[in-house]
Structures are given as structure tokens and as C-alpha cells.
XYZ file of C-alpha atoms in Angstrom:
562
model
C 95.955 156.400 74.514
C 96.589 155.763 70.833
C 97.665 158.823 68.845
C 95.516 159.535 65.735
C 97.233 158.155 62.648
C 97.647 159.286 59.056
C 95.889 156.874 56.645
C 99.088 155.075 55.560
C 100.343 154.825 59.147
C 96.905 153.542 60.172
C 96.981 150.717 57.629
C 100.619 149.865 58.292
C 100.148 149.786 62.071
C 97.042 147.586 61.804
C 98.813 145.158 59.458
C 101.865 144.917 61.708
C 99.817 144.171 64.823
C 97.538 141.681 63.034
C 100.561 139.934 61.578
C 102.137 139.706 65.066
C 105.182 141.677 63.914
C 104.840 144.059 66.862
C 102.588 144.391 69.896
C 99.904 147.023 70.308
C 101.988 148.603 73.069
C 105.030 148.897 70.757
C 102.821 150.418 68.077
C 101.394 153.001 70.486
C 104.873 154.059 71.643
C 106.109 154.341 68.042
C 103.028 156.352 67.037
C 103.534 158.782 69.902
C 107.149 159.307 68.795
C 106.002 159.692 65.193
C 103.422 162.339 66.025
C 105.773 164.194 68.356
C 108.461 164.530 65.662
C 106.168 164.764 62.613
C 107.697 161.645 61.081
C 106.294 158.567 59.420
C 105.655 155.467 61.481
C 107.934 153.394 59.235
C 110.873 155.710 59.934
C 110.401 155.468 63.699
C 110.069 151.668 63.668
C 113.244 151.275 61.574
C 115.267 153.812 63.575
C 114.372 152.182 66.894
C 115.273 148.735 65.497
C 111.771 147.469 66.238
C 111.497 146.228 62.646
C 113.886 146.104 59.727
C 113.223 148.380 56.720
C 112.774 145.242 54.599
C 109.978 143.934 56.843
C 108.211 147.306 56.860
C 108.423 147.651 53.071
C 107.214 144.077 52.530
C 104.211 144.518 54.840
C 103.324 147.824 53.193
C 103.630 146.191 49.788
C 101.088 143.496 50.665
C 98.797 145.926 52.475
C 98.729 148.494 49.668
C 99.163 146.029 46.794
C 102.181 147.990 45.563
C 105.437 146.323 44.422
C 108.761 146.903 46.164
C 112.069 147.584 44.378
C 115.723 147.469 45.394
C 116.848 150.955 44.417
C 120.550 150.244 44.847
C 120.408 147.860 41.888
C 117.895 149.826 39.819
C 119.110 151.350 36.550
C 117.282 154.669 36.316
C 116.268 155.765 32.805
C 117.465 159.285 31.924
C 114.260 159.917 29.955
C 112.250 159.225 33.126
C 114.311 161.709 35.147
C 113.693 164.413 32.541
C 109.927 164.186 33.163
C 110.166 165.340 36.800
C 112.005 168.575 37.711
C 114.693 168.275 40.379
C 112.959 170.618 42.846
C 109.798 168.481 42.700
C 111.762 165.268 43.265
C 113.497 166.775 46.290
C 110.458 168.477 47.805
C 108.214 165.422 47.389
C 110.985 162.883 48.045
C 110.313 160.821 44.935
C 112.544 159.495 42.163
C 111.274 158.667 38.649
C 112.663 155.291 37.605
C 111.463 154.279 34.157
C 108.925 154.878 31.405
C 106.873 151.787 30.602
C 104.388 152.137 27.746
C 102.104 154.987 28.833
C 103.096 155.098 32.514
C 105.934 156.440 34.657
C 107.287 154.256 37.444
C 108.122 156.336 40.522
C 109.657 155.272 43.847
C 108.089 156.917 46.898
C 107.923 156.316 50.641
C 104.281 157.396 50.669
C 102.381 155.829 47.753
C 99.059 157.153 49.110
C 100.047 160.811 48.811
C 97.371 161.681 46.248
C 98.507 165.305 45.934
C 102.032 164.258 44.905
C 100.763 161.586 42.516
C 98.437 164.114 40.847
C 101.312 166.575 40.476
C 103.526 163.919 38.891
C 100.721 162.922 36.530
C 100.352 166.520 35.420
C 104.104 166.985 34.912
C 104.744 163.715 33.105
C 101.515 163.629 31.111
C 101.060 159.939 31.822
C 99.906 157.502 34.477
C 102.018 157.111 37.617
C 102.899 153.655 38.935
C 104.165 153.981 42.494
C 106.658 151.490 43.977
C 108.138 151.180 47.470
C 111.918 151.192 48.045
C 113.040 148.050 49.876
C 116.065 149.574 51.631
C 115.328 153.259 51.179
C 117.785 155.101 48.976
C 115.520 157.683 47.338
C 117.707 160.614 48.411
C 120.848 158.898 47.135
C 119.226 158.289 43.734
C 118.066 161.899 43.524
C 121.630 163.075 44.171
C 123.043 160.604 41.654
C 120.626 161.356 38.816
C 119.973 165.072 39.172
C 123.588 166.119 38.694
C 124.072 169.847 38.612
C 126.783 169.485 35.980
C 124.566 167.544 33.583
C 123.171 170.583 31.765
C 125.968 172.993 32.612
C 127.584 172.852 29.174
C 124.301 173.621 27.377
C 123.585 176.511 29.728
C 127.020 178.024 29.182
C 126.793 177.715 25.413
C 123.493 179.581 25.551
C 124.951 182.436 27.595
C 128.331 182.847 25.882
C 128.722 185.381 23.024
C 129.133 183.940 19.544
C 132.444 185.699 18.900
C 135.451 185.287 21.125
C 136.333 188.987 20.857
C 133.010 189.821 22.539
C 134.104 188.114 25.776
C 134.335 190.665 28.625
C 137.691 191.778 29.991
C 138.882 189.552 32.813
C 138.683 191.949 35.730
C 137.604 190.823 39.191
C 134.359 192.818 39.129
C 133.463 191.418 35.692
C 134.289 187.855 36.690
C 131.987 188.198 39.719
C 129.020 188.772 37.374
C 129.952 186.269 34.659
C 128.328 182.881 33.903
C 131.555 181.425 35.296
C 130.326 182.193 38.817
C 127.414 179.807 38.473
C 129.627 177.282 36.674
C 132.225 177.265 39.465
C 129.544 176.999 42.157
C 127.999 174.057 40.321
C 131.324 172.280 39.810
C 132.274 172.679 43.484
C 128.920 171.606 44.930
C 128.698 168.575 42.626
C 132.230 167.561 43.592
C 131.269 167.653 47.277
C 128.135 165.664 46.559
C 130.114 162.955 44.750
C 132.749 162.609 47.519
C 135.574 163.937 45.343
C 138.943 164.536 46.979
C 140.228 166.666 44.090
C 138.710 168.631 41.215
C 140.701 168.968 37.980
C 139.943 171.649 35.379
C 141.918 170.752 32.262
C 141.905 172.665 28.935
C 141.844 170.576 25.763
C 142.004 171.621 22.126
C 138.245 172.073 21.754
C 136.834 171.609 25.271
C 137.386 172.250 28.961
C 137.233 168.990 30.891
C 136.089 168.816 34.523
C 137.280 165.699 36.336
C 136.667 164.470 39.895
C 139.037 162.182 41.776
C 136.767 159.770 43.634
C 138.240 156.950 45.729
C 141.616 157.685 44.156
C 140.475 157.402 40.519
C 139.812 160.307 38.136
C 136.379 160.394 36.493
C 135.254 162.921 33.919
C 132.231 164.846 35.160
C 131.474 167.160 32.248
C 133.060 168.715 29.176
C 132.472 172.481 28.926
C 132.910 174.914 26.023
C 136.565 175.914 25.793
C 135.446 179.562 25.473
C 134.593 179.627 29.196
C 138.157 178.662 30.170
C 139.567 182.113 30.942
C 136.525 183.255 32.926
C 136.374 179.987 34.885
C 140.054 180.100 35.834
C 139.824 183.782 36.730
C 136.815 183.173 38.963
C 138.727 180.497 40.877
C 141.779 182.773 41.157
C 139.612 185.550 42.597
C 138.224 183.151 45.209
C 141.715 181.906 46.095
C 143.288 185.364 46.301
C 145.584 184.746 43.342
C 146.776 187.078 40.562
C 144.296 186.749 37.685
C 146.675 188.555 35.305
C 149.505 186.058 35.878
C 149.156 183.032 33.634
C 152.642 181.727 32.960
C 153.835 181.319 36.542
C 152.374 178.506 38.707
C 150.366 179.806 41.656
C 148.984 178.422 44.908
C 146.037 179.657 46.944
C 143.112 178.584 49.048
C 139.578 179.588 49.979
C 136.673 178.400 52.108
C 132.960 178.072 51.333
C 129.797 176.877 53.011
C 128.292 174.167 50.793
C 125.138 172.321 51.867
C 125.667 173.581 55.410
C 129.228 172.242 55.599
C 132.441 174.243 55.900
C 134.724 173.242 53.025
C 138.319 174.352 52.400
C 139.780 174.291 48.892
C 143.533 174.272 48.200
C 144.150 175.570 44.689
C 147.144 175.080 42.372
C 147.473 176.403 38.810
C 150.040 175.742 36.088
C 150.356 176.633 32.415
C 150.134 173.709 29.968
C 150.506 173.773 26.188
C 146.704 174.082 25.977
C 146.375 176.778 28.635
C 146.178 177.009 32.412
C 144.940 173.987 34.313
C 143.678 174.037 37.893
C 143.602 171.357 40.562
C 141.618 171.937 43.749
C 142.097 169.716 46.799
C 138.900 169.425 48.880
C 139.177 169.486 52.663
C 135.889 168.955 54.486
C 136.181 170.620 57.901
C 133.109 168.740 59.149
C 134.755 165.356 58.510
C 134.847 163.078 61.537
C 138.361 161.849 62.199
C 138.987 158.124 62.094
C 140.717 156.426 64.966
C 143.743 154.260 64.170
C 141.817 150.948 64.442
C 139.347 152.195 61.798
C 142.000 152.871 59.158
C 142.500 149.225 58.207
C 145.484 148.081 60.305
C 145.972 144.359 60.810
C 145.947 143.668 64.580
C 149.665 142.785 64.699
C 150.605 145.834 62.588
C 148.516 148.145 64.762
C 150.134 146.721 67.891
C 153.577 147.468 66.437
C 152.596 151.032 65.590
C 151.009 151.693 68.981
C 154.234 150.524 70.632
C 156.093 153.190 68.642
C 153.591 155.880 69.697
C 154.012 154.908 73.335
C 157.737 155.718 73.297
C 158.762 158.901 75.174
C 161.123 160.152 72.436
C 162.471 159.334 68.998
C 161.298 159.898 65.410
C 158.506 158.030 63.602
C 158.430 158.356 59.808
C 155.160 158.074 57.856
C 155.658 157.599 54.119
C 153.647 157.176 50.942
C 152.795 159.089 47.768
C 150.425 162.047 47.603
C 146.873 160.917 48.366
C 147.895 157.795 50.285
C 146.257 158.912 53.534
C 149.385 160.043 55.416
C 147.663 163.118 56.868
C 144.761 161.000 58.111
C 147.204 158.663 59.859
C 149.085 161.600 61.398
C 145.924 163.167 62.790
C 144.687 159.802 64.074
C 148.060 159.333 65.788
C 148.174 162.685 67.571
C 144.497 162.407 68.501
C 145.355 159.182 70.287
C 148.153 160.992 72.119
C 146.088 164.094 72.936
C 144.652 164.584 76.380
C 147.667 162.999 78.079
C 148.760 166.276 79.723
C 151.557 166.701 77.201
C 152.285 169.713 75.012
C 151.627 168.538 71.435
C 152.712 170.975 68.727
C 152.622 170.813 64.931
C 154.137 172.684 62.001
C 152.019 172.153 58.870
C 151.603 173.448 55.318
C 148.712 174.028 55.385
C 146.840 173.257 58.602
C 144.239 170.961 57.063
C 142.154 170.338 60.165
C 142.097 172.102 63.511
C 142.271 169.743 66.470
C 141.229 170.780 69.953
C 144.048 170.565 72.479
C 146.803 170.650 69.830
C 148.936 173.751 69.207
C 149.273 174.063 65.430
C 151.653 176.349 63.502
C 151.204 177.292 59.850
C 154.139 177.477 57.413
C 154.438 181.050 56.082
C 157.414 181.417 53.780
C 156.810 185.133 53.225
C 157.257 185.634 56.967
C 160.268 183.314 57.030
C 158.409 180.445 58.732
C 159.538 177.312 56.916
C 159.306 173.772 58.279
C 162.842 174.061 59.647
C 162.339 177.570 61.121
C 158.963 176.620 62.599
C 160.439 173.478 64.098
C 163.235 175.497 65.733
C 160.580 177.866 67.162
C 158.593 174.919 68.524
C 161.698 173.611 70.279
C 161.717 176.760 72.414
C 158.085 176.237 73.481
C 158.642 173.214 75.747
C 156.979 170.565 73.532
C 156.558 166.895 74.409
C 155.326 165.667 71.020
C 156.026 167.354 67.681
C 154.305 166.721 64.362
C 156.208 167.932 61.294
C 153.946 168.047 58.244
C 156.665 166.962 55.812
C 160.428 166.589 55.586
C 161.452 168.033 52.224
C 165.080 169.045 52.673
C 168.210 168.303 54.655
C 167.758 171.337 56.946
C 164.339 170.163 58.115
C 165.568 166.566 58.362
C 168.543 167.450 60.565
C 166.462 169.784 62.746
C 163.840 167.060 63.267
C 166.573 164.533 64.077
C 167.979 166.880 66.731
C 164.483 167.297 68.208
C 164.124 163.520 68.470
C 167.559 163.183 70.070
C 166.801 165.791 72.735
C 163.891 163.988 74.349
C 160.911 164.647 72.053
C 158.625 162.262 70.166
C 158.642 163.513 66.564
C 156.130 162.238 63.992
C 156.644 163.331 60.399
C 155.913 162.421 56.794
C 158.407 161.844 54.011
C 157.972 160.775 50.384
C 159.331 157.239 49.968
C 158.239 153.958 48.408
C 158.155 151.856 51.560
C 159.023 151.858 55.238
C 162.689 151.032 54.677
C 162.921 153.521 51.828
C 161.858 156.311 54.187
C 164.930 155.615 56.311
C 167.356 155.525 53.383
C 165.738 158.701 52.041
C 167.086 160.540 55.088
C 170.565 159.305 54.250
C 170.108 160.620 50.710
C 169.278 164.027 52.233
C 172.649 164.059 53.947
C 171.715 162.881 57.438
C 174.574 160.866 58.939
C 173.798 157.143 59.444
C 174.729 157.277 63.147
C 172.155 160.061 63.671
C 169.492 158.033 61.818
C 170.077 154.944 63.936
C 170.076 157.012 67.135
C 166.910 158.990 66.394
C 164.592 156.804 64.279
C 162.447 154.379 66.283
C 160.201 153.191 63.467
C 158.697 153.790 60.053
C 155.124 153.441 58.784
C 154.390 153.166 55.044
C 150.907 153.081 53.568
C 148.701 153.120 50.499
C 144.944 153.308 49.940
C 143.040 150.668 47.973
C 139.428 150.861 46.899
C 136.979 149.003 49.115
C 134.407 146.677 47.524
C 130.958 148.255 47.730
C 129.075 146.571 50.614
C 125.719 147.202 48.943
C 126.387 145.112 45.820
C 129.057 142.708 47.097
C 128.685 139.141 45.805
C 130.882 136.051 45.760
C 132.531 135.462 42.405
C 134.802 132.864 40.847
C 136.598 135.350 38.617
C 139.380 133.552 36.775
C 141.565 136.605 36.169
C 141.572 137.613 39.845
C 142.305 134.013 40.911
C 145.268 133.827 38.532
C 146.598 137.170 39.739
C 146.198 136.204 43.396
C 148.078 132.929 42.863
C 150.837 134.744 40.977
C 151.268 137.323 43.749
C 150.993 135.023 46.772
C 151.727 131.491 45.594
C 148.412 130.430 47.121
C 145.098 129.513 45.520
C 141.871 131.310 46.305
C 138.868 130.234 44.286
C 136.247 132.672 45.578
C 136.462 136.443 45.665
C 134.120 139.151 46.845
C 133.378 141.568 44.015
C 131.037 144.500 43.587
C 128.490 144.049 40.800
C 127.927 147.804 40.610
C 124.938 149.687 41.972
C 123.608 153.194 42.448
C 125.445 153.564 45.764
C 128.851 153.136 44.093
C 127.947 154.748 40.734
C 128.160 151.243 39.223
C 131.920 150.978 39.820
C 131.757 148.121 42.344
C 133.835 150.155 44.833
C 132.778 152.499 47.603
C 135.360 154.196 49.796
C 138.917 153.097 50.487
C 140.858 151.192 53.113
C 144.515 151.489 54.066
C 147.247 148.909 53.586
C 150.220 149.345 55.906
C 153.658 148.141 56.885
C 155.403 149.084 60.121
C 159.162 148.773 60.507
C 160.394 148.811 64.104
C 164.045 149.715 64.582
C 166.178 146.857 65.927
C 169.890 146.351 66.567
C 170.290 144.306 63.379
C 168.546 146.986 61.305
C 170.740 149.662 62.900
C 173.811 147.666 61.914
C 172.585 147.447 58.306
C 171.949 151.213 58.180
C 175.412 151.993 59.550
C 176.876 149.747 56.845
C 175.022 151.711 54.158
C 172.594 148.896 53.262
C 169.980 149.506 50.553
C 166.265 149.546 51.372
C 165.610 146.003 50.084
C 168.129 144.575 52.577
C 166.508 146.517 55.415
C 163.066 145.334 54.281
C 164.124 141.684 54.266
C 165.545 141.989 57.778
C 162.346 143.624 59.014
C 160.247 140.853 57.418
C 162.340 138.277 59.242
C 161.514 140.180 62.439
C 157.766 139.943 61.819
C 156.851 142.882 59.575
C 153.860 142.394 57.261
C 154.528 144.254 54.008
C 151.941 146.495 52.363
C 151.629 143.955 49.556
C 150.919 141.088 51.958
C 148.590 143.309 54.009
C 146.634 144.024 50.835
C 146.340 140.335 49.996
C 145.059 139.642 53.519
C 142.357 142.208 52.835
C 141.544 140.336 49.601
C 140.992 137.169 51.630
C 138.799 139.160 54.023
C 136.608 140.288 51.104
C 137.525 143.977 51.358
C 139.254 144.484 47.991
C 140.579 142.682 44.886
C 144.057 141.452 43.907
C 144.050 143.760 40.882
C 143.335 146.727 43.158
C 146.230 145.831 45.447
C 148.710 145.443 42.581
C 147.469 148.713 41.066
C 148.011 150.699 44.243
C 150.853 148.899 46.006
C 153.997 149.009 43.927
C 157.326 149.335 45.661
C 160.933 149.043 44.674
C 162.774 146.505 46.777
């Protein structure tokens, strides 16, 4: 029996059957699912892969005589957004697009919702021209155009006293009631919404700049009145359990919040600059799904090399790269692959960024005397099979980790170095004897992150500058490149997300001989290349050929000393 349909579902279903897009039986099944879950027919058909969203939108367009638009490429007019309050846009799932003469163009999934159209007419004071989104994207446009930080500066200026001496004393109970509370909440929630990895709060001479690091690049979000600086910093210090009276000494702290139903951890660092205290907050989303190693961007041959290292029963694997290069992600992906093998896997971290089931994780606590070296010595007494050391920073930790690797444990650790060979010579610089390095180290992984071309606006281009750069870097010619034109999905940057570039050095007898002779990293690198290693630079250029990134992005991110 056919389930009664809403008017728009009725017309869509009839058009789809008459046009032989679907059978009556398929329609009946989809309608039953739609009614059971209180969802639109179009959503059910698209989700069940019965019809593509494009086909559904096109059929609806002809049936209702309403045009379709590609929202990802649509440049929304700010003056149109100002005509519809954010709560209305979210509740009614509409996005105002543009003002054209005496009418407002609005994208909606339900252009026959008379109640919503009447409300929009009343709010805007003009006619409403409804359009259908071709690939969806209304929610993404709402998030992109109704930014909570957009009017934050004006709101703060309206609430701040005219004279600086009228500012309240910076005590915790005062800060909790100040406008800074709302400002901090807004800054944090907007940062989460925009996929920021870090939030920077930087005092300038006449402003307080809020910047988000998105896909590895800093972008200014908003410039606030400099008068709010002290209250804003104090509010963050209160959240992070830091001393709000201490301004000259750098401090570290952390706190957790529930934002949009997600558990988020924030690692906070403060330091005094010549303009005042600045704050950087690292964002750690506890709801993030971990990537497996194949999803990180390894070339097949490079991944095979790395998996061979992970399969070894003992020895040390070094993972190197600058801050923000994805080392932690690679470490967690590595130990996740090893988990569940009936082995005792233990970690010593600072801090524990993500909790992993089946892994025994220790937190560095310097006040309690638990450093990396002390924690590692404690782990050695707990019968471990695999040990993850968050970072080697000093000779004591390095030598302790080396001893762990030499006594039958697989040790995976990070170290700051320019490339895979440089990670090995860095240990020598810390005072580790060459014979211990060659006995303990089984391999070294170095990595960087490059921005990935946005898949929603990717096109083929014959960009001369990129072709010249590619030829200069590789000695080869490549006439066509994939580039991102810029769209709403990528905030018109042409990039969305990042992908790793890697190099894996496997220890060999010839490399051991070079290390014992005191060879520099460039000599070790050349030997490893002759043994089949793909460098990060070459890995990046392979990703250019695959249409994942650009030569300029590789050269920007991948810079190593020989």
C-alpha cells in the first residue's frame, strides 16, 4: 500500500515514475522509509543510491518550474545574509543568496513550504525567489556565512566601558561574568566549525587579532578591540587552570569543553610579547576518527617499507618532522595497527592527546618527577612488548630508549629533524654512540603535510608558473595540472584538507657503515635513495602528477637540508 505523501513528495514521486527514473515498487519502498523516519523522499532516494542528488534536483526543477543552482560555486552576497537572521536560516534550512532588484534569491530543499516563504518575505520586505541546490550544501553555506565572529567586535565595543580605568579588576569571579566569556566561547566554537587546528590570540598596537590555522595556514578571523585583551586572556587562563596574575612568565595549561555535542580538548600556551601576552591554543577533537596508515597518503612502495619496519620484533623506529607535520597521527595509526596482537603496548606521552582502547598510556608529569626518561624506565619494569615514546628531547631519553630497543622491545618515537637521515644523525648530536645507533635503529620515517586540492572545485589547468616550477624541481615536463578554482566548501582557497608526503629509510649494512664513519645526513640520504627510498620531495611530486596537490605547495612545505 502506498504511504500518503506530502505535496512536494507527491509531485516528485509521480514525475520520477512517469519519467521511468524509478519503478512504482521502488517509490513505494522509499515512501515507506520516508514516512517512518519523517524525512523527505529526495533524501531517502539519494541515501539509498536509487537516484543521484543531481537527478532528483533536475526532476524537481522541471516539475516545479524552479531553477537549480550549484551552491559550492555560488558567491553569497553579504547584504542578502543580513536580511535573514541566523536562527531562521538554521531552523528553516534555507540560505539567502543574493538580492536582485526587488527580490531575494533563497536556496531551499522545499520550495513549496509556503509558511517559510511567507516568513522570509516578511523578514526581507521583498519577494522571495526560491532555487533548488543541485548537490545540497545548504548547511555548509549557513556555517560559512553566519560566522559567530563576524559581529563580535561590534558587540564588544558596545559593552566595553569608554575609559580604560573603568575596566573591572581581573579576578576569576569577575572574569566569569565579563563579556570576555561570550567572546571566548564564540572564538572557540567558530574555530571548531572552521576545522582549525590552532587558535592564535595576538595583541597588536591598536587591536587584538584572532587567527585560525586551517590546513596548516594561518587566516585572520576577526580583529577585536585591544581593550578586551586582558579580560580575554584571563578568561582563557581561568579555563586552563593557569595563574591569571602571572603575565611575564610563559605558562602552559589545558581544558576540555563540549562544543556542538563533541568533546574537545584545548592545549594552551601563553607568552609575553612586546605588545602584551599572546595565546596559542591547540585543538584536539576527541571524537576524531583515526586514520589507518593506508589513508595517510603513503605511496604503495613506501607503505610496504614502513609496514616491514613495524613487523619487526624489536628495534627503534624514528618518526621525524616539524611541529604540525602529522607525526602524532602517524604514531597513533602505527600502534593501532599493532594493537590487538596480544602484546603489551605502552606509551609515555606529553600530553596524552587521544585515548586508545587496548593501549596502556602514561602521562608525563614533571611535578611528580615523571619525565619521558623516568616514565620510560618505569615502563621497562611493566613487561612491555611495544613502547611508544612521545618525543625524544634530550640525551637521557635517547639513551634510555636505545637501551629499550636493544633489550628486545619495539620502540616507536618522534624526534625533531629535517629528514629521515637527519633523525639518525640527530641522535649522534645528542651524544648517543654510533655503535648503539646502528645496533638499535631499524628505520626512520620523515613526513610533512601538504594541502590537498579541493575535490569540489578541482579543474584541469595549464598554469604556466606551476609547469615551470614542476620542470625545475623534477626535470620533467607536465603540461596539465589539477587546481582548485575556489568554492564555498574550501572558503575559496582551492584547498580542502591535507595529505602526507613521506620518506622511509630502512637500515642496511652500508648505511650502518656510513653512520659508524660519522657520515653526514646527505651521504646517508644518497645511500638510502640508491637502495630504493622515495624522498619526501619526490613523493610530493608524485602526488602532483596524481592531481592531489600543486608543485608550489610541495616546495612550500617540503624543504630539507641535504
